[in-house]
PDB file of C-alpha atoms and ligand atoms in Angstrom:
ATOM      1  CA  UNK A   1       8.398 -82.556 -52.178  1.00 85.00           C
ATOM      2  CA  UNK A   2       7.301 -82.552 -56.125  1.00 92.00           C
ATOM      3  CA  UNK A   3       8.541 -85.726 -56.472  1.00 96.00           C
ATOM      4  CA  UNK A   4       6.884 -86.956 -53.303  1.00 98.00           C
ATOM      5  CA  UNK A   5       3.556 -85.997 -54.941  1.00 98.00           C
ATOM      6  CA  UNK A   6       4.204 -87.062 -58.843  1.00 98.00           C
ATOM      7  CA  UNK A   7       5.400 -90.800 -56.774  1.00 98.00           C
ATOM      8  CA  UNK A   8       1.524 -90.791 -55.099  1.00 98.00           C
ATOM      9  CA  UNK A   9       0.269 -89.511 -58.725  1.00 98.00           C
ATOM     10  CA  UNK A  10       2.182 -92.780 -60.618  1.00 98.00           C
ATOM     11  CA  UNK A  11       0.437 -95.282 -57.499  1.00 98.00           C
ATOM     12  CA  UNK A  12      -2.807 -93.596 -57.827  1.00 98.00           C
ATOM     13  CA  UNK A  13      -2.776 -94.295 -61.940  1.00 98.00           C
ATOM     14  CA  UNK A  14      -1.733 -97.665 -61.235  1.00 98.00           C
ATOM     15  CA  UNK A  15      -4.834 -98.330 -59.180  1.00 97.00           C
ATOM     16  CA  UNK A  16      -6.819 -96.673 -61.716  1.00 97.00           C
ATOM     17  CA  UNK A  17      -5.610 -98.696 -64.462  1.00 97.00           C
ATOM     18  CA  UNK A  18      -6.342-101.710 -62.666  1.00 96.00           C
ATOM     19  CA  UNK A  19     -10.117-101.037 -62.331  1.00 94.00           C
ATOM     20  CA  UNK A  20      -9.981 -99.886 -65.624  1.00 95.00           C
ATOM     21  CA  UNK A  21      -8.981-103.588 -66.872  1.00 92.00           C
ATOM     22  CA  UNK A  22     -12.156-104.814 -64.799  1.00 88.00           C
ATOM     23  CA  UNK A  23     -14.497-102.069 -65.215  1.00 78.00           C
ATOM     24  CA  UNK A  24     -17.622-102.560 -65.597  1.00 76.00           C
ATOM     25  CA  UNK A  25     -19.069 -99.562 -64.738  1.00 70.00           C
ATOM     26  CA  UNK A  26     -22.538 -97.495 -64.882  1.00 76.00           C
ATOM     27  CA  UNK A  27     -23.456 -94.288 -64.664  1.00 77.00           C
ATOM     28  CA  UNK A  28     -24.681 -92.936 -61.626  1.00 77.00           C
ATOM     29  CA  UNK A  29     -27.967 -90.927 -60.916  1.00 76.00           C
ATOM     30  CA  UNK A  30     -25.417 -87.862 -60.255  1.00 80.00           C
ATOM     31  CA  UNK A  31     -23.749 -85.290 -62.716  1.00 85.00           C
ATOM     32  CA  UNK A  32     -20.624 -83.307 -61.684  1.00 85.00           C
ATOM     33  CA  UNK A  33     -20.240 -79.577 -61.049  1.00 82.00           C
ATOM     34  CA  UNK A  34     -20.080 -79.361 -65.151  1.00 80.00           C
ATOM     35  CA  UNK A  35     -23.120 -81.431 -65.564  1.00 80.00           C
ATOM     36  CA  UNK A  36     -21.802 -84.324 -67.296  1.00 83.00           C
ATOM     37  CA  UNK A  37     -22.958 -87.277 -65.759  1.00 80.00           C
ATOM     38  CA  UNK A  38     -20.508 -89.172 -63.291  1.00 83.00           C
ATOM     39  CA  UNK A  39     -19.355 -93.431 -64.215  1.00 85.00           C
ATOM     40  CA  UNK A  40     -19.392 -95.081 -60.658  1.00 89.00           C
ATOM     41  CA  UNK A  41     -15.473 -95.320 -62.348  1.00 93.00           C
ATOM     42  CA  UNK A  42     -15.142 -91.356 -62.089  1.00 92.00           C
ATOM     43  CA  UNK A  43     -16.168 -91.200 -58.521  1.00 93.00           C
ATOM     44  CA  UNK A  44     -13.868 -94.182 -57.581  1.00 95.00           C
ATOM     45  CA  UNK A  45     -11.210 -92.350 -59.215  1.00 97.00           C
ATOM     46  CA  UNK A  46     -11.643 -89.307 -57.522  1.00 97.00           C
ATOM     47  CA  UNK A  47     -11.842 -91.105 -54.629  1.00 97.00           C
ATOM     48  CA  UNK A  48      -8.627 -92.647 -55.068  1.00 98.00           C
ATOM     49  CA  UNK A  49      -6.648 -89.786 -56.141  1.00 98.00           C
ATOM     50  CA  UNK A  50      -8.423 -87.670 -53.515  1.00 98.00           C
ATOM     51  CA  UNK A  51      -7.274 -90.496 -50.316  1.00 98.00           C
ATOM     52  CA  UNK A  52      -3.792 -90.514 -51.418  1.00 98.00           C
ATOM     53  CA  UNK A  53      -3.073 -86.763 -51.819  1.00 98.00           C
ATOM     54  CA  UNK A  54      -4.356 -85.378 -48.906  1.00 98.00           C
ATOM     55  CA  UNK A  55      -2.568 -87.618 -46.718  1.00 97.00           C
ATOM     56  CA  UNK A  56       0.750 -86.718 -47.933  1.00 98.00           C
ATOM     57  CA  UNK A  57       2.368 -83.626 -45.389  1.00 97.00           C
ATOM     58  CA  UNK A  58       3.365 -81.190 -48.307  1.00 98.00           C
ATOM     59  CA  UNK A  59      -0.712 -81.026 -49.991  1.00 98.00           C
ATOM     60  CA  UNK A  60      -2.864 -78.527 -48.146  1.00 98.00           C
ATOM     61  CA  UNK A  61      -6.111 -79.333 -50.913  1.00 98.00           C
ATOM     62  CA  UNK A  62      -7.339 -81.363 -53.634  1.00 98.00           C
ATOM     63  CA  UNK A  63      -9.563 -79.380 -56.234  1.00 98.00           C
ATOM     64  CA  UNK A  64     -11.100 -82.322 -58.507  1.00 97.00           C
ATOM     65  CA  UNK A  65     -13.398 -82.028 -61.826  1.00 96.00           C
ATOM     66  CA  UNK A  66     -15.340 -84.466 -60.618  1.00 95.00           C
ATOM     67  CA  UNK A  67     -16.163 -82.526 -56.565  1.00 96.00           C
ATOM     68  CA  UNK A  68     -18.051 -78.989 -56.098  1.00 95.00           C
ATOM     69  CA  UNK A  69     -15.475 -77.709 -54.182  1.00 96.00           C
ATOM     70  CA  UNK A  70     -11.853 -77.605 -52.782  1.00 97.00           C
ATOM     71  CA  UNK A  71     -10.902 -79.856 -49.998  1.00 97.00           C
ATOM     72  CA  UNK A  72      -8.860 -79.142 -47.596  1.00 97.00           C
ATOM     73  CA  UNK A  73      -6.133 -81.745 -45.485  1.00 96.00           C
ATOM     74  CA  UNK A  74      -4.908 -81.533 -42.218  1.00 94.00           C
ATOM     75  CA  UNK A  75      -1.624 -79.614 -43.079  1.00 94.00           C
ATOM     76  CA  UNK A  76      -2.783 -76.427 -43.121  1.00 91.00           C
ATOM     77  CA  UNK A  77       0.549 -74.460 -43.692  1.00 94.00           C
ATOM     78  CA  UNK A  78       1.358 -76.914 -46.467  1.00 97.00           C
ATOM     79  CA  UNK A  79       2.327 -75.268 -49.837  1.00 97.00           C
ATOM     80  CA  UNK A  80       0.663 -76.967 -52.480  1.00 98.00           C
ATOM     81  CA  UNK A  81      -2.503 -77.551 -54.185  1.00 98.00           C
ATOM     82  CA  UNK A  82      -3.009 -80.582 -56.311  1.00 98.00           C
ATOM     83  CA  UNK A  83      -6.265 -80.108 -59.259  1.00 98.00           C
ATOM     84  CA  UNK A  84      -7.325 -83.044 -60.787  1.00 98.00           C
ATOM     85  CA  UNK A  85      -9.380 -84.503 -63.679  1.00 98.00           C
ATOM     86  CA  UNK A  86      -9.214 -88.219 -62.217  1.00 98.00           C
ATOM     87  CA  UNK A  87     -10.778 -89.358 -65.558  1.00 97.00           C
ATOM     88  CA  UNK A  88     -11.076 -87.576 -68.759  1.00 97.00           C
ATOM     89  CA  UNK A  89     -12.993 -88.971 -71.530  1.00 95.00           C
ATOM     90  CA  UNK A  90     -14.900 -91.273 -69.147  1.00 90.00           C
ATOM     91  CA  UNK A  91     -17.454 -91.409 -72.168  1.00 89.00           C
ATOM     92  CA  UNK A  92     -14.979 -92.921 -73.992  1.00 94.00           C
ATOM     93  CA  UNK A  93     -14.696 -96.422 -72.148  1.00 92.00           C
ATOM     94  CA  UNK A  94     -17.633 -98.053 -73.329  1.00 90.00           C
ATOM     95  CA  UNK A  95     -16.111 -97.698 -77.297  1.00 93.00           C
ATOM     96  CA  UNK A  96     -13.125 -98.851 -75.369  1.00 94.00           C
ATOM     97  CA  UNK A  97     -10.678 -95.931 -76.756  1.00 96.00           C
ATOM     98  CA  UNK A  98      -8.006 -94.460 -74.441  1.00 97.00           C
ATOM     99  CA  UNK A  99      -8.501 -91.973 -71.976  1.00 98.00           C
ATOM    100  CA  UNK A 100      -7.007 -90.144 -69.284  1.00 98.00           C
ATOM    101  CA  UNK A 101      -6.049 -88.572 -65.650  1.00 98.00           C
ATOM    102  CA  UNK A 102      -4.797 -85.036 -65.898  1.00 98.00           C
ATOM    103  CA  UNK A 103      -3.405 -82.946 -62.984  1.00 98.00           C
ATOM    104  CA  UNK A 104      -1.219 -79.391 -62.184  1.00 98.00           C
ATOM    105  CA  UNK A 105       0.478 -78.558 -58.837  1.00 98.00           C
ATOM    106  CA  UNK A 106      -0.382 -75.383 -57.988  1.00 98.00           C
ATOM    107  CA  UNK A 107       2.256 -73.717 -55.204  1.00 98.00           C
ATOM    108  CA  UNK A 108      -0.423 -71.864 -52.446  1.00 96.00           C
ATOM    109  CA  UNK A 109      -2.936 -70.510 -54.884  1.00 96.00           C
ATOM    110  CA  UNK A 110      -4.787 -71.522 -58.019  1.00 97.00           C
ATOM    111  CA  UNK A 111      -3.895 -69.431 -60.469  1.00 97.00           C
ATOM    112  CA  UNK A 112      -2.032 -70.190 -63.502  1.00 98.00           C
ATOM    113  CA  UNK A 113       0.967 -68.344 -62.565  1.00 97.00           C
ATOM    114  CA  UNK A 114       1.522 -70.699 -59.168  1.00 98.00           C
ATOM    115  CA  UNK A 115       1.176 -73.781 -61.411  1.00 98.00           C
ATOM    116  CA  UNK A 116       5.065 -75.756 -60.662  1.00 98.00           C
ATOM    117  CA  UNK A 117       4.492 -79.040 -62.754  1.00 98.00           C
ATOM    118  CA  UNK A 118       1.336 -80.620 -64.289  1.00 98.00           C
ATOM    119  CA  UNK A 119       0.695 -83.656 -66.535  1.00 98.00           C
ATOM    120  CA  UNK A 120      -0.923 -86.387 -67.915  1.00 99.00           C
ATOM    121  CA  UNK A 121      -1.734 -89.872 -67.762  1.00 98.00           C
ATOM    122  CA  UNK A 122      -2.591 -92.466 -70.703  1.00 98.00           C
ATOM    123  CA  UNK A 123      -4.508 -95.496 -70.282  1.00 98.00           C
ATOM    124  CA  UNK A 124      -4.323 -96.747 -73.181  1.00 97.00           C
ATOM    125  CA  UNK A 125      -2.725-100.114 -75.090  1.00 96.00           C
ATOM    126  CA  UNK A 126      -0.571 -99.404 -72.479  1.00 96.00           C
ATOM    127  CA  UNK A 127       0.279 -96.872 -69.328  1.00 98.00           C
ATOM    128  CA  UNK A 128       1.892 -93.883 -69.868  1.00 98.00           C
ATOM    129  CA  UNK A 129       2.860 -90.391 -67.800  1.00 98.00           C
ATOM    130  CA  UNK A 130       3.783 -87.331 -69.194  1.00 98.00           C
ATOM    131  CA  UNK A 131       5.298 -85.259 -66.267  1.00 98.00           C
ATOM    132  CA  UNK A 132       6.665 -81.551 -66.706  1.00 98.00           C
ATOM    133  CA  UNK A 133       8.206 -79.630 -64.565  1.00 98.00           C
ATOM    134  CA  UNK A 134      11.637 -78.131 -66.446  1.00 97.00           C
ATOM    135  CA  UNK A 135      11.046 -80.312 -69.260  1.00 98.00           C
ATOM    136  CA  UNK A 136       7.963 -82.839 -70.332  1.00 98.00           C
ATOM    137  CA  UNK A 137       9.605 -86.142 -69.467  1.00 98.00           C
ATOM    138  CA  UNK A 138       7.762 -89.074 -71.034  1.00 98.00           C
ATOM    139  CA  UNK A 139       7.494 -92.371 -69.083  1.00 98.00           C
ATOM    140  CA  UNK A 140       6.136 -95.715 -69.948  1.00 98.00           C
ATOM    141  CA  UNK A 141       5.261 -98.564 -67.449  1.00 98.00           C
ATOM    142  CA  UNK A 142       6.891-101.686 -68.329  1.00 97.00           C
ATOM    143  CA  UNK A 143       7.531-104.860 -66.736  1.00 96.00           C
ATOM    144  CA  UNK A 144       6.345-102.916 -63.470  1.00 95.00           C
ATOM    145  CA  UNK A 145       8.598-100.423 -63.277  1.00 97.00           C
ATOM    146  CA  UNK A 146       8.132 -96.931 -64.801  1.00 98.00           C
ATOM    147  CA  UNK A 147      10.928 -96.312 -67.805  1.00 98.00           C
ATOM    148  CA  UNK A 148      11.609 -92.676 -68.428  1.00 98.00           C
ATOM    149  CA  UNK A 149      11.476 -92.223 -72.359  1.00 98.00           C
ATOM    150  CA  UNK A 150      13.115 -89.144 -72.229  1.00 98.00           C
ATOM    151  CA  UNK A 151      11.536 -85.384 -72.929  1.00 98.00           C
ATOM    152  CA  UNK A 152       8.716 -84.518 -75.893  1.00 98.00           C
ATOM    153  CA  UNK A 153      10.026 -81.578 -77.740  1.00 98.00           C
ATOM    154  CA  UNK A 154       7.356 -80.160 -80.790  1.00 98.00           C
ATOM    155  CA  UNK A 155       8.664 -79.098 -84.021  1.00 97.00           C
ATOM    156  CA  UNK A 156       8.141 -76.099 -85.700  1.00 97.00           C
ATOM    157  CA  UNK A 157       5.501 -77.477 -87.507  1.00 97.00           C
ATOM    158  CA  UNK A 158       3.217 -80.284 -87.533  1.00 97.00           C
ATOM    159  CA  UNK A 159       1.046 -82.444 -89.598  1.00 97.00           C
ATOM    160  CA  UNK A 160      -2.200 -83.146 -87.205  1.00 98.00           C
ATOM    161  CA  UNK A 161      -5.248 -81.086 -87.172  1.00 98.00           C
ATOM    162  CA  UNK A 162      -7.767 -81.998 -83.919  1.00 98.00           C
ATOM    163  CA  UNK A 163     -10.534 -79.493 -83.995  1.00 98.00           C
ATOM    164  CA  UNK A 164     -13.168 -79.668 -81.320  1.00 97.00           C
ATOM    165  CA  UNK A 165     -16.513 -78.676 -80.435  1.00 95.00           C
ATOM    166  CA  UNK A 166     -19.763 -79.052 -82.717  1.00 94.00           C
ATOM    167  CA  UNK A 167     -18.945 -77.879 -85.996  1.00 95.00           C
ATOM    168  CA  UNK A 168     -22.590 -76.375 -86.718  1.00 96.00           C
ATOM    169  CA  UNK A 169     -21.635 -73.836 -83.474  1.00 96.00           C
ATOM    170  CA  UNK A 170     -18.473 -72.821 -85.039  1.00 97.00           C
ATOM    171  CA  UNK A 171     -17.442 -69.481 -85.660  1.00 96.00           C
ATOM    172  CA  UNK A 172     -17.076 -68.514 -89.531  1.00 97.00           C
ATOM    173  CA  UNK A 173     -13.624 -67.538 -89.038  1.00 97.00           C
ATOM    174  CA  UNK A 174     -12.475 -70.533 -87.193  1.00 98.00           C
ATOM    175  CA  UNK A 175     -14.137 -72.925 -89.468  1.00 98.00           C
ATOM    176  CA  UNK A 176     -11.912 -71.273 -92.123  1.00 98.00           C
ATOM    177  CA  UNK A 177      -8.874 -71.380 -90.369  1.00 98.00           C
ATOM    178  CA  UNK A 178      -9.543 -75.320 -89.637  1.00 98.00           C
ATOM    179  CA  UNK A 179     -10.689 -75.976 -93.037  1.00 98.00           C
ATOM    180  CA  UNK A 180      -7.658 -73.765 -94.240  1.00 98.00           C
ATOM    181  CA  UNK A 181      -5.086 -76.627 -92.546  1.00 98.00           C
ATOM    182  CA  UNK A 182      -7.051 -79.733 -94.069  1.00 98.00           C
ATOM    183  CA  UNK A 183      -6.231 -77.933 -97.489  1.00 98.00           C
ATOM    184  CA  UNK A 184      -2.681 -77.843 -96.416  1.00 97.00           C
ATOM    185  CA  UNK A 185      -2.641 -81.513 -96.119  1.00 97.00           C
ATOM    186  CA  UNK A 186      -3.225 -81.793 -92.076  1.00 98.00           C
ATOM    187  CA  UNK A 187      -4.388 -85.009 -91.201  1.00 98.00           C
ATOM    188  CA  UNK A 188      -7.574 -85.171 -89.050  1.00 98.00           C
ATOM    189  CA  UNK A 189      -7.048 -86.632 -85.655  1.00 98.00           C
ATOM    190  CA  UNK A 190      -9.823 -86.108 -82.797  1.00 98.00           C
ATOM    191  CA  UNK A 191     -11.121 -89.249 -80.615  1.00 98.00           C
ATOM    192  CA  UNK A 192     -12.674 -86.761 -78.028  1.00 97.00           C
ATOM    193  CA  UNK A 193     -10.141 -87.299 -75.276  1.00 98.00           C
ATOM    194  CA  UNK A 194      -8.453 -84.574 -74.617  1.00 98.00           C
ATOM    195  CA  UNK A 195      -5.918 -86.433 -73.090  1.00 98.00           C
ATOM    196  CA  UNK A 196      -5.050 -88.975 -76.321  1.00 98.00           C
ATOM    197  CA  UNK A 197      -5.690 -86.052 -78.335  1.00 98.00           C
ATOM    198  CA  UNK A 198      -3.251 -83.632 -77.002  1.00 98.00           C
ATOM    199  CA  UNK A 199      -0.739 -86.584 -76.172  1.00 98.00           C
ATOM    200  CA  UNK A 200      -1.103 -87.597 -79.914  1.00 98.00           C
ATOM    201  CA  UNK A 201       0.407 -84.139 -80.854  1.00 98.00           C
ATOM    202  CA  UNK A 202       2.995 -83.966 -78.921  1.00 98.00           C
ATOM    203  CA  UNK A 203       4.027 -87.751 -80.164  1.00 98.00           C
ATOM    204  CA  UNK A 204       4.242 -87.207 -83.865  1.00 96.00           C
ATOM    205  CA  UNK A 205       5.810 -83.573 -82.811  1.00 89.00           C
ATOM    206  CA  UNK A 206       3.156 -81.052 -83.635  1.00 97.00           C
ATOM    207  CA  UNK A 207      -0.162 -79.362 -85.107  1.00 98.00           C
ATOM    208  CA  UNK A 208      -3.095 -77.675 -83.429  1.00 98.00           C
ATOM    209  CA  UNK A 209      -5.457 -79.343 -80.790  1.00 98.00           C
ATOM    210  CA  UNK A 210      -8.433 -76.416 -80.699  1.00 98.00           C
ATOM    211  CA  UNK A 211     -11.749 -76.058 -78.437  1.00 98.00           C
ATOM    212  CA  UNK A 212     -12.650 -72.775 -79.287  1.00 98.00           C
ATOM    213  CA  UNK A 213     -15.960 -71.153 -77.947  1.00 97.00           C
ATOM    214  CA  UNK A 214     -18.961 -71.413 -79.931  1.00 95.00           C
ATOM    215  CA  UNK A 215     -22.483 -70.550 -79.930  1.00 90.00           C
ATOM    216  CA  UNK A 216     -23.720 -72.410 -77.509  1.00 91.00           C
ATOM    217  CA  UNK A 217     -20.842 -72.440 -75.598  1.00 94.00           C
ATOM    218  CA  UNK A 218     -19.169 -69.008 -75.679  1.00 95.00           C
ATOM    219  CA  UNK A 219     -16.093 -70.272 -72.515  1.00 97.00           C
ATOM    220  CA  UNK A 220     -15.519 -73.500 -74.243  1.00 97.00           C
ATOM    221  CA  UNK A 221     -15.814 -76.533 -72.911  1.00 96.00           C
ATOM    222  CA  UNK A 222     -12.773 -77.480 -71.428  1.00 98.00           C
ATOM    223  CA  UNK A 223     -11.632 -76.743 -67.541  1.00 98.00           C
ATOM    224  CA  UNK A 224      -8.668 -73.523 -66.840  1.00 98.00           C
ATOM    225  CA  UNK A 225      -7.663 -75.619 -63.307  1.00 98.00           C
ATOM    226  CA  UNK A 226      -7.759 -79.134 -64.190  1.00 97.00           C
ATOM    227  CA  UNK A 227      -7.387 -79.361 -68.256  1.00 98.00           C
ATOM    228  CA  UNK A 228      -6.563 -76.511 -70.024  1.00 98.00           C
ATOM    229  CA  UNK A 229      -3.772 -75.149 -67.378  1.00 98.00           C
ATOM    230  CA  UNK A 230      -2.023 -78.151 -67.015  1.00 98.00           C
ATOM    231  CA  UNK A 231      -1.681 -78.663 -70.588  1.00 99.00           C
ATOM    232  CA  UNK A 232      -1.051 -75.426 -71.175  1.00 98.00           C
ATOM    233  CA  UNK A 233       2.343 -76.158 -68.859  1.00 98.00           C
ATOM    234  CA  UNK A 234       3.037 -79.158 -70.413  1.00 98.00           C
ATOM    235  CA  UNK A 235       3.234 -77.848 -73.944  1.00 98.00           C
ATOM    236  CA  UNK A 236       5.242 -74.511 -73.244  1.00 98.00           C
ATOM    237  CA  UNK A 237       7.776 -77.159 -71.592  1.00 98.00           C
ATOM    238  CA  UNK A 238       7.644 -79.006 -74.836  1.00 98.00           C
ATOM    239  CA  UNK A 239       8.510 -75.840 -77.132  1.00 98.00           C
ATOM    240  CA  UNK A 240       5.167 -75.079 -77.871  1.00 98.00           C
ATOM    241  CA  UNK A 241       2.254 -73.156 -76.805  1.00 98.00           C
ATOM    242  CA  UNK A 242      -0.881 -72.310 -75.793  1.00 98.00           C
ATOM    243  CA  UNK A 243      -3.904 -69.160 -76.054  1.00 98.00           C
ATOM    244  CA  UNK A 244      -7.503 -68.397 -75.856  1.00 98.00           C
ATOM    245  CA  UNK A 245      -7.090 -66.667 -78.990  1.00 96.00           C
ATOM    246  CA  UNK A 246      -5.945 -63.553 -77.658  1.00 95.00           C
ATOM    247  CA  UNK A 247      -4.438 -64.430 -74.481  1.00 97.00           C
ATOM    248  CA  UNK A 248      -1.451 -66.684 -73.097  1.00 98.00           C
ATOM    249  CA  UNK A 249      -3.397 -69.677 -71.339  1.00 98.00           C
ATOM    250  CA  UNK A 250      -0.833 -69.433 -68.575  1.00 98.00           C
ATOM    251  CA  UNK A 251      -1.813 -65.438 -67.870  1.00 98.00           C
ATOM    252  CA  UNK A 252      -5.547 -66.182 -67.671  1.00 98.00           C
ATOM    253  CA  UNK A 253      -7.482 -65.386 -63.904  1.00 98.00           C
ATOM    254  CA  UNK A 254      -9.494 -67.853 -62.488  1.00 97.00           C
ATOM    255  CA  UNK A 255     -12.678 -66.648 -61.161  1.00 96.00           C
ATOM    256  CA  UNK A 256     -14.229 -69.969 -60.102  1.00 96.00           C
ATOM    257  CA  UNK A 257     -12.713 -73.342 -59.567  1.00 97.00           C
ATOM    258  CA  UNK A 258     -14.914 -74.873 -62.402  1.00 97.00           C
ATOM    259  CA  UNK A 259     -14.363 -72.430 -64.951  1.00 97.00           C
ATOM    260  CA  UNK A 260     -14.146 -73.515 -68.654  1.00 98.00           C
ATOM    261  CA  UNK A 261     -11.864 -71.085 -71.515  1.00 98.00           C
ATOM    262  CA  UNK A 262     -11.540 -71.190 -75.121  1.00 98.00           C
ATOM    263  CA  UNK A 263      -8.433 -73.691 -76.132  1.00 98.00           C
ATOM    264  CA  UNK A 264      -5.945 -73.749 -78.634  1.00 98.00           C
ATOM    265  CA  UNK A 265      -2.395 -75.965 -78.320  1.00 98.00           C
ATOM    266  CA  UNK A 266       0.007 -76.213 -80.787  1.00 98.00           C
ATOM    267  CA  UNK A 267       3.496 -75.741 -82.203  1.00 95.00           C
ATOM    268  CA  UNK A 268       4.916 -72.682 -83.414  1.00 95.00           C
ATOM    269  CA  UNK A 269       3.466 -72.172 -87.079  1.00 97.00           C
ATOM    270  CA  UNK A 270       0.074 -73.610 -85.624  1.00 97.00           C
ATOM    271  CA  UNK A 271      -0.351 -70.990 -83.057  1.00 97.00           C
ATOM    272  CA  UNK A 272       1.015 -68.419 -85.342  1.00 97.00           C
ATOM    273  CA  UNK A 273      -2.097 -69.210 -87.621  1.00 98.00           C
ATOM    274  CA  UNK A 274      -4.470 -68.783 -84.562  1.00 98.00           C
ATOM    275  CA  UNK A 275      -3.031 -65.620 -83.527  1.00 97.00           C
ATOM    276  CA  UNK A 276      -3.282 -63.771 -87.545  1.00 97.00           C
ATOM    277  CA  UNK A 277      -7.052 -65.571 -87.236  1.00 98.00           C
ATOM    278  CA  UNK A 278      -8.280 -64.506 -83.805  1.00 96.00           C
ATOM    279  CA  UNK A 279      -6.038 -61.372 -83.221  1.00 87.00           C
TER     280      UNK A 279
HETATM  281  O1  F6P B 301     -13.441 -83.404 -70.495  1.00 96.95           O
HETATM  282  C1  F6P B 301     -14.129 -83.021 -71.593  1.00 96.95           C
HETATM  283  C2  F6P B 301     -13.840 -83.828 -72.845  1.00 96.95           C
HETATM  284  O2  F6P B 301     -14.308 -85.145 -72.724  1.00 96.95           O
HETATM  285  C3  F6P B 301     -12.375 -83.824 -73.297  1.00 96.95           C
HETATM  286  O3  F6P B 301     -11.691 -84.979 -72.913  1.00 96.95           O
HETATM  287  C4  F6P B 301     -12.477 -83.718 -74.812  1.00 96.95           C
HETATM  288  O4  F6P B 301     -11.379 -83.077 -75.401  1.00 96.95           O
HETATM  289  C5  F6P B 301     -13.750 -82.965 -75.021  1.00 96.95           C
HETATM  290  O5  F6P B 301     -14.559 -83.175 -73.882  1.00 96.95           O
HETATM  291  C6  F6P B 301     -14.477 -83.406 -76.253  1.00 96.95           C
HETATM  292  O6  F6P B 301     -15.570 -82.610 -76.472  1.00 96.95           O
HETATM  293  P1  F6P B 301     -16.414 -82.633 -77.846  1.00 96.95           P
HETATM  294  O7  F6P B 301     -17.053 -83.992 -77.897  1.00 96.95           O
HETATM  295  O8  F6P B 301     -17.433 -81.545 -77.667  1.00 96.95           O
HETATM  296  O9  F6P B 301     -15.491 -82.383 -78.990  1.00 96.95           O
HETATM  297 MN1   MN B 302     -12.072 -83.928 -68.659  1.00 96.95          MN
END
């Protein structure tokens, strides 16, 4: 039944990448449940992703970053739960950088612990999935067919730093710890897609993706249900791992659907680092 839903996933991001290639989208009067403001390209998105899950038998609700609250198909008993960012980094487009779709199956509830697979997509240069369940597999799309790749793994350690957030609302202790892997010889990495960001990491196997809180934003920025959870999936599959800090991402509750957490990702000597720094 996973696979029935990662097949309607790959379709939707197909679609998607085809408006993307004629976009010429504005923004809309509107601003999601976050407040950023919606691209008529977010809510067609959504609307995409949103038509083809909740047709399929096995999805009893979509929960999307882009909608104020869960919706519910016609297969009540159904087990699973699909949340969705439909497209991350929408502010990228008009700079024309990569961006993303990121999504985690949840089995009956949303909570991190029922999350069964999660991933990623890329548009970018060119189309891309990351999809873990066991393992991360990688897939490409070429000459219309999806290729598997084979599955990301992280190394120990890594050589990319990608630090997010406004500096100026940094904590003293994590601007230390950031500047403290620049004098290491980390190589700074951030286009502000989370999705191109992360995916860079796990590509060149390893180093620390962070969105920590800050002054002005003491949760973070980024999403539990429809970023930060699914990543936080697809990097323990990878070998690596993810915290708040002081807390495994994947142990976190969920109060509200559009609740935001503090964010770090890595591979093992990266994490270590945040743990000695925030523990
Ligand atoms: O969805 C939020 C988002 O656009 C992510 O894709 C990205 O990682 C983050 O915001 C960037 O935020 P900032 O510009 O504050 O570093
Ligand atoms: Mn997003």
């Amino acid at each position: 039944m996973i696979s029935v839903i990662i097949d309607t996933l790959r379709e939707s991001a197909l679609r998607i990448d085809a408006l993307l290639k004629h976009n010429t989208s504005s923004y809309l009067q509107s601003t999601n449940a976050s407040g950023d403001m919606q691209l008529e390209i977010d809510v067609e998105a959504d609307r995409i992703f949103q038509a083809s899950l909740l047709e399929l038998p096995c999805v009893k609700a979509i929960c999307s970053e882009e909608q104020e609250d869960i919706c519910y198909s016609q297969s009540t008993d159904a087990p699973y739960i699909v949340a969705y960012d439909p497209l991350d980094g929408s502010s990228l487009i008009d700079s024309n950088l990569s961006i993303g779709s990121i999504f985690g199956i949840y089995n009956g509830e949303l909570k991190a612990q029922s999350l069964i697979a999660s991933g990623y997509v890329v548009y970018g240069p060119c189309l891309e999935m990351v999809v873990a369940q066991e393992r991360a597999l990688h897939y490409r799309y070429i000459d219309e067919q999806w290729r598997n790749l084979g599955a990301l793994e992280l190394q120990a350690k890594g050589r990319i730093n990608a630090p997010g957030g406004t500096q100026k609302h940094w904590e003293a202790k994590h601007k230390t710890m950031i500047e403290s892997l620049f004098a290491q010889g980390y190589r700074l990495r951030y286009s502000g897609g989370m999705v191109p960001d992360l995916h860079q990491i796990l590509i060149k196997g390893g180093g620390l993706f962070s969105y920590p809180a800050t002054n002005d934003a003491p949760q973070g920025k980024l999403r539990k249900l429809f970023e930060v959870f699914p990543f936080a999936f697809v990097y323990e599959k990878c070998g690596g791992y993810a915290t708040n800090g002081v807390q495994r991402i994947l142990e976190l509750e969920v109060e509200h659907i559009h609740e935001s957490t503090p964010c770090f990702f890595g591979s093992y000597e990266e994490m270590e680092l945040v743990r000695r720094v925030y523990e």
